Amino acid sequence: MSDQLTIKDIAKYCGVGVSTVSRAINDDPGISPKTKERVLKVVKKFHYIPNNSARNLKIQESNTIALIVRGLNNIFFQSMFDGFQTLLYKNGYDFLIHLVDENTAVSRSAIELAKEKRLKGVIFLGGQMEDPAVELDQLDVPYVLCTVAHSMYTPMPNVNLVAIDDAAESCKAVKYLIEKGHRRIAIITGHKDDRAVGGQRLSGYKRALAEAGIAYDEDLVGYMEEDIPEFTTENGYAVARKLLARTDFTALFCISDITAIGAYKAISEAGLNVADDLSVVGFDGIDLGRFTIPSLTTISQPKDKMVKSSVDLLMKAINGDDTPRQLVYSASLLERESVKAIER
Amino acid sequence: MSDQLTIKDIAKYCGVGVSTVSRAINDDPGISPKTKERVLKVVKKFHYIPNNSARNLKIQESNTIALIVRGLNNIFFQSMFDGFQTLLYKNGYDFLIHLVDENTAVSRSAIELAKEKRLKGVIFLGGQMEDPAVELDQLDVPYVLCTVAHSMYTPMPNVNLVAIDDAAESCKAVKYLIEKGHRRIAIITGHKDDRAVGGQRLSGYKRALAEAGIAYDEDLVGYMEEDIPEFTTENGYAVARKLLARTDFTALFCISDITAIGAYKAISEAGLNVADDLSVVGFDGIDLGRFTIPSLTTISQPKDKMVKSSVDLLMKAINGDDTPRQLVYSASLLERESVKAIER
DNA sequence: CTGAAAGCGCTAACAG
DNA sequence: CTGTTAGCGCTTTCAG
């Protein structure tokens, strides 16, 4: 626990000015190789590490883009990190993941961070905002909203947005089940008052039913428990159990893969087999779904495309293109083994 | 995209000095309620958010403790986040998770962050260091190493350490399998050259075998693939497949639960049933293990205790107690459904 | 209670 | 090529 080393200490020790040290550690061309080497040796010797706060305060612009993530437990988001990292590096940017917990506003975090780190841009992963354009008014760098419940923002042409149509995709999943002959189709959806992803996906379920002339039955709707973390295996398990105890159905649509895995367990404990006795469809397309037994049929979000587009939109915006775009991709139904056709 | 608002702008607009604004936003007692309210209203009106770099640079000490995590994909680590957050808040500290990617040294990240944010202390989750005391020499705040391969550091009484004995626990798992009558026991372990957790757990496996007089058979050892991310379901699946194709065994020990889930799939695809045909034991005790079918027998790390102790040690150190301690907990064998006894 | 002023550690002109 | 110096935006004495 030695004392805080500063650039001054290094300069003094080397018998040079602080700017020389600064040049050395920042690979500035305007310094002779000899001095640079000498300084760097001292830097290394004392394990000197500059203070980023001072650095960030001083510099007028950085080269950093932040990924602001709400919901660390979201395994689908996690699977996108790597793609973002790689792409952003390739574009010559530094990259930073900033986790924001449930009780902090993403907008505030973003603005704080942007000031603190002189960000070049930010990408939001999850985290609903009432009105992004308003909440992010003070965010004076370009940003794109990735993977948010897009239709919440429907008439919102003033932000960059990359998303899927949650309602339409849900509808697709449920229609698939209907095609396979199912009519009693249960759903595990988000909290009862979820107006974001959960709400969207539930409405898609309702639409599919309506279009097929199947009556909507509230009994078949399992809302995630309030006292268990949302979108977890545990919650899926709990809700599926209740559903199974309450009523009959031949198919179950889970609005997230990780939830479906919990449902598998409840189904198994009820003495039933997934697919043979009860068809299951998930949503997201996480890797784990390949490894469940049986493997999980699901709505697979085009995450690579979404990552790429998010970065592209951001790059455009950074390079001065100030017409925001909304990209709504369609997801694909990934047919695996968890759905069986039944006789009408 | 308005211009960067600073404390000066607010001060000017309010017709007060900057220090007054500072007092208002920092809940400083030395300000009249009236002025404070007035200032705060303006702050809100313009959505002014202070610049943390400036703030951090100026303040001599913060109240922040950082959790430095190597390996974001580590689901076991993730399950500890919440506990750390809660406990640290309870102790009156701010809390910060800092992810470090595979190609950055945790030690450097830690020192940088400590300077930048004036940290009060840091807790490391994963991330091996050659010699922590040396690498962290410049880290001038207390720290504790949590969940690291403890015996790498065996004679290392100069750092705070909270861990389990990976070798001993592995040994326990394998002995349990032996007790159940298994003699052909395969293992899925880390990369071939893993000297940390993977290496430790492999050595425990060897010891159990040796003590039971069972010959060590390299054929039964599945090293994780180099070209697939380590400790993933996918890697577990790949390695289990190879193992299954190569040789016979009645039990499989996976050195991480998430890997075991991949093995389940490979076993199923080989036309076998987990438990009935092939017993499986995992390691870690993640939640998901409760929901696999059959549920996974595993070595469960006492994560709550580990979290609590880590925080306790750190608090002690922060409060001036400078004798480091090494706490090595024993994990418990969680008997679930994936192991069956067999006839000798 | 309030404002002026002195830095926190660093980078980037600017002058040598 | 190198050193001196002026802030970056904020907190915190120190006078008033």
XYZ file of C-alpha atoms (C1' of nucleotides) in Angstrom:
720
model
C 0.000 0.000 0.000
C 2.261 2.680 -1.189
C 1.158 6.223 -1.877
C -0.785 7.185 -4.965
C 1.654 7.608 -7.765
C 0.942 10.480 -10.142
C 2.366 11.597 -13.404
C 4.311 14.234 -11.530
C 6.164 11.652 -9.504
C 7.211 9.829 -12.609
C 8.256 13.076 -14.279
C 10.305 14.129 -11.305
C 11.974 10.747 -11.027
C 12.867 10.785 -14.708
C 13.935 14.393 -14.596
C 11.530 15.334 -17.393
C 8.354 17.374 -17.653
C 4.949 15.876 -17.109
C 4.009 16.318 -20.725
C 6.880 14.092 -21.711
C 5.582 11.376 -19.480
C 2.121 11.910 -20.878
C 3.498 11.574 -24.384
C 5.307 8.419 -23.489
C 2.336 6.653 -22.010
C -0.027 7.789 -24.734
C 2.114 6.781 -27.675
C 2.333 10.336 -28.834
C 4.590 10.623 -31.875
C 6.210 13.814 -30.680
C 8.744 12.193 -28.391
C 12.129 10.699 -29.028
C 12.287 6.934 -28.795
C 15.076 7.182 -26.254
C 13.220 9.342 -23.775
C 10.103 7.343 -24.314
C 11.838 4.130 -23.486
C 13.455 5.619 -20.425
C 10.165 6.941 -19.133
C 8.306 3.742 -19.852
C 10.872 1.777 -17.943
C 10.278 3.901 -14.895
C 6.551 3.635 -15.378
C 6.829 -0.100 -15.396
C 9.260 -0.186 -12.534
C 6.883 1.626 -10.225
C 3.768 0.085 -11.771
C 2.469 3.538 -12.437
C -1.092 3.575 -13.749
C -2.684 6.874 -14.753
C -5.831 8.133 -13.168
C -8.707 7.754 -15.581
C -10.846 10.348 -13.911
C -8.269 12.994 -14.572
C -7.780 11.707 -18.056
C -11.464 11.600 -18.867
C -11.999 14.990 -17.420
C -9.353 16.514 -19.539
C -9.852 14.869 -22.862
C -12.573 16.366 -24.947
C -13.500 13.176 -26.642
C -12.855 9.528 -26.192
C -13.260 6.662 -28.539
C -15.543 4.701 -26.352
C -18.958 3.271 -26.943
C -20.959 1.953 -24.058
C -23.404 -0.879 -23.997
C -25.954 -0.116 -21.321
C -27.635 -3.254 -20.130
C -30.649 -3.528 -17.921
C -31.086 -7.005 -16.572
C -27.842 -8.742 -16.037
C -29.557 -12.085 -15.639
C -30.766 -11.922 -19.195
C -28.947 -14.747 -20.862
C -30.111 -13.654 -24.294
C -28.510 -10.253 -23.872
C -25.363 -11.890 -22.669
C -25.093 -13.858 -25.829
C -24.887 -10.588 -27.734
C -22.000 -9.100 -25.782
C -19.357 -10.863 -27.721
C -20.720 -9.759 -31.040
C -20.853 -6.166 -29.943
C -17.364 -6.320 -28.597
C -15.914 -7.766 -31.753
C -17.729 -5.459 -34.131
C -17.049 -2.327 -32.198
C -13.367 -3.125 -31.906
C -13.279 -3.768 -35.598
C -14.716 -0.320 -36.124
C -11.943 1.093 -34.028
C -13.881 1.824 -30.886
C -13.314 0.951 -27.297
C -16.107 -0.860 -25.720
C -17.611 -0.872 -22.310
C -20.447 -2.810 -20.741
C -22.349 -0.972 -18.092
C -24.797 -2.953 -16.018
C -27.647 -1.075 -14.484
C -29.626 -2.617 -11.698
C -33.387 -2.695 -11.455
C -33.746 0.394 -9.330
C -31.786 2.821 -11.444
C -33.061 4.562 -14.513
C -31.129 3.561 -17.604
C -31.475 7.064 -18.952
C -29.748 8.613 -16.006
C -26.989 6.019 -16.057
C -26.426 6.684 -19.693
C -26.164 10.415 -19.351
C -23.878 10.129 -16.357
C -21.625 7.721 -18.118
C -21.556 9.743 -21.296
C -20.335 12.770 -19.398
C -17.931 10.832 -17.281
C -16.289 8.890 -20.064
C -16.887 11.308 -22.921
C -18.648 8.545 -24.779
C -18.944 8.554 -28.523
C -22.199 6.683 -28.504
C -24.334 4.294 -26.564
C -26.315 1.181 -27.281
C -29.137 0.227 -24.966
C -29.952 -3.394 -24.365
C -33.308 -3.658 -22.661
C -34.647 -1.174 -20.171
C -37.878 0.443 -21.107
C -38.216 4.192 -21.185
C -41.424 6.149 -21.199
C -40.268 8.342 -24.009
C -36.635 7.864 -24.975
C -36.415 11.086 -26.902
C -37.450 13.019 -23.820
C -35.604 11.027 -21.188
C -32.474 11.031 -23.257
C -32.679 14.650 -24.176
C -29.525 15.326 -22.211
C -27.676 12.457 -23.804
C -25.680 14.423 -26.276
C -24.228 11.529 -28.200
C -25.889 9.209 -30.686
C -27.572 6.127 -29.345
C -29.573 3.159 -30.494
C -32.192 1.146 -28.694
C -31.638 -2.522 -29.275
C -34.067 -5.270 -28.335
C -36.771 -3.243 -26.774
C -40.487 -3.766 -27.004
C -40.698 -1.942 -30.257
C -44.372 -1.272 -30.601
C -44.413 0.621 -27.343
C -42.696 3.258 -29.335
C -44.643 2.827 -32.461
C -44.975 6.368 -33.566
C -41.471 7.238 -32.561
C -39.464 8.025 -35.637
C -36.974 10.117 -33.748
C -34.836 7.378 -32.246
C -32.667 4.665 -33.684
C -34.242 1.348 -32.951
C -33.424 -2.270 -33.660
C -35.979 -4.780 -32.587
C -38.303 -7.545 -33.488
C -42.053 -7.340 -33.494
C -42.773 -9.219 -30.303
C -46.484 -9.447 -30.886
C -46.142 -10.684 -34.445
C -43.540 -13.270 -33.518
C -45.614 -14.544 -30.639
C -48.503 -14.787 -32.973
C -46.351 -16.796 -35.321
C -45.422 -19.225 -32.579
C -48.986 -19.758 -31.487
C -50.228 -20.128 -35.042
C -47.654 -22.816 -35.549
C -49.072 -24.646 -32.590
C -52.568 -24.226 -33.970
C -51.454 -25.610 -37.308
C -50.175 -28.607 -35.495
C -53.685 -29.202 -34.291
C -53.504 -27.671 -30.845
C -56.450 -25.713 -29.527
C -55.940 -25.690 -25.795
C -52.773 -23.639 -25.731
C -51.466 -22.232 -22.480
C -48.995 -19.396 -22.175
C -46.413 -18.368 -19.627
C -46.074 -14.638 -19.907
C -44.579 -11.778 -17.902
C -45.948 -10.014 -14.880
C -49.606 -9.176 -15.065
C -48.921 -5.483 -15.589
C -46.049 -5.917 -18.031
C -46.662 -3.555 -20.915
C -43.297 -4.196 -22.498
C -42.032 -7.474 -23.890
C -44.393 -9.573 -21.798
C -47.429 -7.574 -22.763
C -46.516 -7.575 -26.438
C -46.001 -11.282 -26.557
C -49.242 -11.922 -24.738
C -51.123 -9.817 -27.233
C -49.630 -11.805 -30.080
C -50.902 -14.948 -28.408
C -54.375 -13.478 -28.184
C -54.329 -12.426 -31.783
C -53.347 -15.864 -33.033
C -56.159 -17.389 -31.043
C -58.667 -14.874 -32.290
C -57.688 -15.347 -35.882
C -58.128 -19.071 -35.524
C -61.497 -18.619 -33.903
C -60.350 -20.054 -30.612
C -61.861 -18.452 -27.545
C -59.437 -16.763 -25.202
C -59.427 -18.481 -21.857
C -57.847 -16.588 -18.973
C -57.355 -19.907 -17.230
C -54.685 -20.770 -19.746
C -52.660 -17.668 -19.040
C -49.875 -18.004 -16.500
C -48.444 -14.689 -15.376
C -45.009 -14.832 -13.853
C -44.928 -14.752 -10.079
C -44.243 -11.397 -8.557
C -42.077 -12.759 -5.781
C -39.654 -14.699 -7.973
C -37.255 -12.955 -10.330
C -38.920 -12.544 -13.706
C -37.796 -14.517 -16.730
C -36.041 -17.201 -14.759
C -36.192 -20.957 -14.886
C -37.561 -20.953 -11.392
C -40.424 -18.706 -12.327
C -41.212 -20.825 -15.362
C -41.322 -23.872 -13.175
C -43.636 -22.285 -10.634
C -46.039 -20.925 -13.190
C -46.124 -24.137 -15.195
C -46.961 -26.090 -12.062
C -49.934 -23.885 -11.341
C -51.107 -24.063 -14.895
C -50.840 -27.832 -14.921
C -52.751 -28.111 -11.676
C -55.453 -25.752 -12.815
C -56.443 -26.848 -16.250
C -55.808 -29.004 -19.294
C -53.952 -28.076 -22.412
C -51.973 -29.778 -25.120
C -49.461 -27.040 -25.819
C -47.592 -24.421 -23.872
C -46.047 -21.273 -25.225
C -43.345 -19.760 -23.020
C -42.327 -16.236 -23.820
C -38.698 -16.957 -23.001
C -36.567 -20.035 -23.458
C -35.149 -19.959 -19.979
C -38.685 -20.018 -18.617
C -39.499 -22.958 -20.843
C -36.736 -24.930 -19.215
C -38.474 -24.532 -15.890
C -41.726 -25.581 -17.505
C -40.051 -28.759 -18.762
C -39.374 -29.697 -15.193
C -42.905 -29.066 -14.030
C -44.213 -31.105 -16.949
C -41.910 -33.941 -16.133
C -42.927 -33.883 -12.497
C -46.539 -34.039 -13.539
C -45.706 -37.350 -15.140
C -45.924 -36.026 -18.674
C -43.470 -35.949 -21.529
C -42.622 -32.810 -23.395
C -43.638 -33.198 -27.047
C -45.431 -36.517 -26.715
C -47.921 -35.355 -24.108
C -47.481 -31.646 -24.204
C -45.912 -29.467 -26.844
C -43.743 -26.555 -25.800
C -42.535 -23.533 -27.725
C -40.056 -21.019 -26.347
C -38.897 -17.605 -27.387
C -35.443 -16.086 -27.893
C -33.353 -18.839 -29.325
C -30.677 -19.122 -26.646
C -28.018 -21.773 -27.003
C -29.278 -23.770 -24.074
C -32.388 -24.608 -26.050
C -30.340 -26.927 -28.248
C -29.443 -28.986 -25.237
C -32.710 -29.489 -23.479
C -34.268 -32.901 -23.819
C -36.118 -32.756 -26.117
C -34.504 -29.775 -27.760
C -36.668 -26.691 -27.676
C -38.685 -25.426 -30.593
C -38.534 -21.693 -30.354
C -38.786 -18.301 -31.947
C -35.201 -17.464 -32.672
C -34.277 -13.802 -32.655
C -31.786 -12.873 -35.366
C -29.322 -11.684 -32.822
C -26.306 -11.431 -35.088
C -28.212 -9.248 -37.486
C -29.534 -7.182 -34.633
C -26.067 -6.656 -33.254
C -24.681 -5.734 -36.615
C -27.490 -3.340 -37.417
C -27.250 -1.685 -34.048
C -23.608 -1.018 -34.615
C -24.232 0.128 -38.171
C -26.917 2.562 -37.125
C -24.697 3.907 -34.405
C -21.787 4.340 -36.762
C -23.982 6.212 -39.189
C -25.250 8.477 -36.476
C -21.755 9.108 -35.189
C -20.685 9.995 -38.678
C -23.284 12.678 -38.883
C -26.276 10.964 -40.369
C -29.030 12.328 -38.207
C -32.083 10.631 -39.582
C -32.988 7.925 -37.096
C -34.131 4.606 -38.421
C -36.299 1.874 -37.012
C -35.286 -1.623 -37.992
C -37.772 -4.302 -37.118
C -36.538 -7.750 -37.980
C -38.548 -10.839 -38.232
C -37.492 -13.781 -36.143
C -37.559 -17.343 -37.347
C -39.396 -20.300 -36.001
C -36.767 -22.831 -35.117
C -38.391 -26.225 -35.369
C -36.753 -28.635 -33.026
C -38.218 -31.470 -31.024
C -40.566 -30.084 -28.440
C -43.700 -29.881 -30.530
C -45.840 -32.756 -31.764
C -48.841 -32.564 -34.015
C -52.045 -33.879 -32.517
C -55.254 -35.272 -33.977
C -58.083 -32.838 -34.017
C -28.254 17.319 -28.223
C -27.798 20.426 -26.211
C -24.440 21.511 -24.940
C -22.787 19.934 -21.947
C -24.284 21.461 -18.883
C -21.881 22.155 -16.048
C -22.236 23.229 -12.490
C -21.263 26.704 -13.575
C -24.224 27.008 -15.885
C -26.588 26.048 -13.131
C -24.917 28.458 -10.743
C -25.121 31.288 -13.189
C -28.736 30.586 -13.979
C -29.618 30.523 -10.288
C -27.529 33.549 -9.549
C -25.532 31.717 -6.887
C -21.993 30.438 -6.557
C -20.938 27.044 -7.764
C -20.310 25.873 -4.255
C -23.923 26.485 -3.437
C -25.020 24.295 -6.289
C -22.565 21.683 -5.183
C -24.019 21.800 -1.695
C -27.515 21.459 -3.017
C -26.877 18.414 -5.132
C -24.784 16.723 -2.481
C -27.196 17.134 0.388
C -24.688 19.214 2.248
C -26.168 20.475 5.520
C -24.618 23.911 5.183
C -27.243 25.328 2.900
C -30.600 26.925 3.583
C -33.578 24.815 2.606
C -34.895 27.615 0.464
C -31.829 28.046 -1.710
C -31.460 24.327 -1.935
C -34.949 23.887 -3.224
C -34.512 26.654 -5.717
C -31.298 25.199 -7.050
C -32.661 21.695 -7.205
C -35.607 22.887 -9.199
C -33.304 24.352 -11.802
C -31.192 21.219 -11.766
C -34.264 19.165 -12.484
C -35.574 21.585 -15.047
C -32.457 21.323 -17.139
C -31.814 17.676 -16.295
C -28.395 18.624 -15.079
C -26.235 15.646 -14.190
C -22.793 16.201 -12.681
C -19.674 14.882 -14.304
C -18.382 11.944 -12.336
C -14.858 12.222 -13.606
C -14.543 15.666 -12.139
C -16.199 14.517 -9.000
C -14.020 11.453 -8.585
C -10.935 13.405 -9.327
C -11.660 15.907 -6.662
C -12.955 13.789 -3.835
C -10.307 12.161 -1.775
C -12.342 9.136 -0.915
C -15.509 7.508 -2.095
C -17.670 4.956 -0.484
C -17.502 2.496 -3.268
C -16.496 -1.109 -3.353
C -15.942 -2.813 -6.656
C -16.554 -6.384 -7.586
C -14.074 -7.304 -10.278
C -15.309 -10.223 -12.291
C -13.392 -12.231 -14.821
C -15.634 -14.372 -16.902
C -18.986 -12.820 -17.488
C -20.420 -16.028 -18.779
C -19.899 -17.651 -15.422
C -23.380 -18.321 -14.224
C -22.161 -19.299 -10.788
C -20.520 -15.928 -10.290
C -23.629 -14.236 -11.477
C -25.646 -15.889 -8.813
C -23.469 -14.192 -6.229
C -23.950 -10.648 -7.512
C -27.174 -10.100 -5.739
C -25.811 -11.216 -2.409
C -22.847 -8.899 -2.707
C -25.026 -6.022 -3.681
C -27.398 -6.477 -0.771
C -24.722 -7.002 1.835
C -22.534 -4.167 0.712
C -25.459 -1.764 0.642
C -26.387 -2.903 4.115
C -22.881 -2.020 5.205
C -23.354 1.422 3.796
C -21.230 1.047 0.683
C -21.894 1.748 -2.918
C -21.340 -1.160 -5.143
C -20.050 -1.577 -8.609
C -19.578 -4.572 -10.857
C -16.676 -4.352 -13.213
C -16.431 -6.961 -15.920
C -13.029 -7.698 -17.298
C -12.658 -9.552 -20.529
C -10.318 -12.409 -21.183
C -7.488 -10.358 -22.613
C -7.090 -7.857 -19.815
C -5.287 -8.452 -16.581
C -7.593 -8.247 -13.613
C -4.850 -6.691 -11.576
C -4.440 -3.790 -13.913
C -8.177 -3.243 -14.148
C -8.407 -3.208 -10.408
C -5.660 -0.684 -9.901
C -7.013 1.558 -12.613
C -10.476 1.448 -11.206
C -9.303 2.036 -7.694
C -7.557 5.211 -8.735
C -10.331 6.357 -10.962
C -13.158 5.832 -8.532
C -11.233 6.209 -5.286
C -12.426 2.792 -4.274
C -12.619 1.748 -0.672
C -11.987 -1.870 -1.435
C -12.265 -4.537 -4.054
C -13.479 -8.092 -4.247
C -12.184 -10.335 -6.997
C -14.391 -13.013 -8.450
C -12.325 -15.380 -10.527
C -9.295 -14.388 -12.526
C -6.089 -16.074 -11.600
C -3.002 -14.106 -10.746
C 0.514 -15.383 -10.634
C 1.196 -13.785 -7.320
C -1.567 -11.500 -6.115
C 0.546 -9.799 -3.512
C 2.999 -8.747 -6.182
C 0.594 -7.953 -8.972
C -1.606 -6.001 -6.651
C 1.204 -4.180 -4.982
C -0.058 -0.902 -6.398
C -3.600 -1.577 -5.291
C -3.611 0.601 -2.261
C -6.955 -0.447 -0.886
C -7.928 -3.661 0.855
C -9.094 -6.529 -1.289
C -10.232 -10.102 -1.046
C -9.936 -12.934 -3.500
C -13.171 -14.857 -3.671
C -13.646 -18.177 -5.424
C -10.213 -18.701 -6.787
C -8.309 -21.913 -7.059
C -7.113 -21.699 -3.519
C -4.330 -24.179 -3.409
C -2.493 -22.380 -6.169
C -1.789 -19.901 -3.472
C -1.209 -22.340 -0.743
C 1.613 -20.698 1.071
C 0.185 -17.242 0.630
C -0.791 -15.906 3.984
C -0.553 -12.313 2.875
C -3.843 -11.996 1.031
C -7.464 -12.265 2.052
C -8.922 -15.321 0.462
C -12.305 -17.029 0.450
C -12.510 -20.282 -1.411
C -13.254 -23.936 -1.383
C -10.744 -26.709 -1.720
C -11.390 -27.697 -5.299
C -9.289 -30.815 -5.171
C -10.833 -32.070 -1.944
C -14.352 -31.414 -3.143
C -13.737 -33.155 -6.415
C -12.340 -36.029 -4.498
C -15.516 -36.091 -2.426
C -17.675 -36.245 -5.530
C -15.733 -39.078 -7.056
C -15.590 -41.014 -3.812
C -19.347 -40.766 -3.633
C -19.561 -42.313 -7.060
C -17.185 -45.047 -5.976
C -19.294 -45.735 -2.924
C -22.227 -46.162 -5.210
C -20.346 -48.970 -6.857
C -18.927 -47.151 -9.853
C -15.423 -47.974 -11.009
C -15.345 -46.748 -14.595
C -15.734 -43.065 -13.870
C -15.131 -40.522 -16.589
C -14.463 -36.862 -16.010
C -15.027 -33.700 -18.005
C -12.398 -31.256 -16.894
C -10.933 -27.941 -18.073
C -8.390 -27.305 -20.764
C -5.464 -29.635 -20.764
C -3.114 -27.010 -19.386
C -5.505 -25.577 -16.834
C -3.619 -25.251 -13.596
C -6.391 -23.400 -11.836
C -9.844 -24.699 -11.059
C -9.764 -27.326 -13.788
C -6.407 -28.657 -12.749
C -7.363 -28.762 -9.095
C -10.555 -30.617 -9.727
C -8.821 -33.116 -11.941
C -6.271 -33.830 -9.264
C -9.062 -34.494 -6.781
C -10.499 -37.007 -9.204
C -7.158 -38.749 -9.458
C -6.741 -38.847 -5.724
C -10.151 -40.432 -5.160
C -9.347 -43.086 -7.710
C -5.965 -43.779 -6.211
C -7.313 -44.091 -2.712
C -9.872 -46.587 -3.910
C -7.247 -48.543 -5.733
C -8.716 -47.814 -9.123
C -6.212 -47.360 -11.916
C -6.180 -43.978 -13.577
C -7.179 -44.265 -17.199
C -6.411 -41.299 -19.421
C -9.101 -42.527 -21.783
C -11.699 -41.534 -19.266
C -10.508 -37.964 -19.072
C -12.246 -35.475 -21.318
C -10.484 -32.143 -21.562
C -12.577 -29.242 -22.696
C -12.172 -28.324 -26.344
C -9.868 -25.438 -27.032
C -11.994 -23.984 -29.782
C -15.235 -23.767 -27.839
C -15.643 -21.381 -24.913
C -14.648 -23.140 -21.721
C -17.182 -24.124 -19.108
C -20.160 -23.955 -21.423
C -22.965 -26.354 -22.124
C -21.743 -26.635 -25.663
C -18.303 -27.712 -24.565
C -19.762 -30.235 -22.152
C -21.809 -31.676 -24.959
C -18.868 -31.957 -27.305
C -16.577 -33.559 -24.782
C -19.206 -35.986 -23.533
C -19.862 -37.125 -27.079
C -16.230 -37.919 -27.619
C -15.977 -39.717 -24.333
C -19.061 -41.772 -25.081
C -17.731 -42.710 -28.480
C -14.326 -43.619 -27.145
C -14.906 -45.789 -24.145
C -17.300 -47.245 -21.589
C -18.083 -45.925 -18.171
C -20.919 -46.003 -15.721
C -20.455 -42.596 -14.201
C -19.401 -39.162 -15.319
C -18.085 -36.366 -13.180
C -18.393 -32.899 -14.703
C -16.406 -30.177 -13.068
C -19.152 -27.642 -13.641
C -22.914 -27.919 -13.649
C -23.384 -26.055 -16.865
C -21.063 -28.504 -18.561
C -23.041 -31.384 -17.118
C -26.144 -30.086 -18.840
C -24.393 -30.472 -22.160
C -23.328 -33.944 -21.159
C -26.965 -34.834 -20.447
C -27.739 -34.100 -24.055
C -24.917 -36.204 -25.389
C -25.965 -39.054 -23.144
C -29.521 -38.810 -24.313
C -28.455 -38.773 -27.932
C -26.409 -41.871 -27.315
C -29.657 -43.553 -26.387
C -28.864 -43.693 -22.708
C -30.655 -42.370 -19.664
C -28.948 -40.247 -17.091
C -28.987 -42.037 -13.741
C -30.379 -45.354 -14.961
C -27.661 -46.000 -17.497
C -25.090 -43.453 -16.559
C -24.667 -41.520 -13.354
C -23.682 -37.877 -13.526
C -22.302 -35.552 -10.853
C -21.796 -31.848 -11.392
C -19.984 -29.125 -9.555
C -21.045 -25.669 -8.366
C -24.646 -26.001 -7.354
C -26.248 -23.531 -9.729
C -30.017 -23.149 -9.697
C -30.443 -24.700 -13.106
C -29.342 -28.022 -11.676
C -32.640 -28.304 -9.822
C -34.487 -28.192 -13.102
C -32.627 -30.636 -15.252
C -34.317 -33.965 -15.845
C -33.293 -35.802 -13.772
C -32.177 -33.119 -11.354
C -28.434 -32.920 -11.000
C -26.484 -34.351 -8.100
C -23.672 -31.943 -7.500
C -21.074 -30.438 -5.253
C -22.758 -27.320 -3.994
C -20.531 -24.417 -3.131
C -21.656 -22.521 -0.047
C -22.044 -19.370 -1.992
C -23.986 -17.391 0.582
C -21.363 -18.073 3.183
C -18.642 -17.205 0.724
C -20.277 -13.932 -0.149
C -20.798 -13.039 3.477
C -17.273 -13.934 4.487
C -15.798 -12.014 1.604
C -17.643 -8.936 2.668
C -16.741 -9.502 6.306
C -13.064 -9.866 5.529
C -13.140 -6.765 3.420
C -14.904 -4.769 6.117
C -12.335 -5.882 8.644
C -9.514 -4.868 6.378
C -11.100 -1.527 5.624
C -11.452 -0.930 9.310
C -7.771 -1.344 9.846
C -7.352 -5.005 10.592
C -4.337 -5.833 8.509
C -3.859 -9.502 9.133
C -5.096 -11.278 6.041
C -7.064 -14.453 6.470
C -7.655 -17.476 4.295
C -11.078 -19.019 4.593
C -11.481 -22.338 2.904
C -15.001 -23.659 3.120
C -16.147 -27.134 2.491
C -18.849 -27.638 -0.082
C -21.668 -30.083 0.315
C -22.659 -32.989 -1.814
C -26.183 -32.284 -2.941
C -27.802 -35.638 -3.589
C -30.427 -35.300 -6.237
C -31.487 -37.710 -8.939
C -28.670 -38.120 -11.393
C -26.767 -40.861 -9.642
C -27.763 -44.498 -9.276
C -25.973 -47.178 -7.351
C -24.795 -50.112 -9.421
C -23.979 -53.722 -8.601
C -20.345 -54.505 -8.354
C -25.462 30.538 5.129
C -22.796 31.845 0.850
C -19.051 32.849 -2.687
C -14.202 33.003 -4.188
C -10.494 30.395 -5.010
C -7.425 26.476 -4.763
C -6.493 22.408 -6.563
C -7.595 16.853 -7.810
C -4.189 14.428 -12.077
C -4.098 14.739 -16.511
C -3.653 16.445 -21.686
C -2.752 19.756 -25.136
C -1.532 24.016 -26.793
C 2.286 26.970 -26.835
C 6.770 28.606 -26.676
C 11.285 27.417 -26.623
C 11.852 17.163 -29.233
C 10.766 19.082 -24.514
C 8.932 21.887 -20.561
C 5.587 25.287 -18.872
C 1.099 26.253 -18.245
C -3.842 26.554 -18.585
C -7.725 24.466 -17.718
C -11.341 19.923 -17.780
C -15.796 20.199 -13.769
C -16.094 19.479 -9.425
C -15.571 19.764 -3.983
C -13.907 22.058 -0.176
C -11.528 25.094 2.692
C -11.647 29.791 4.024
C -13.354 34.306 4.564
C -17.130 37.077 4.676
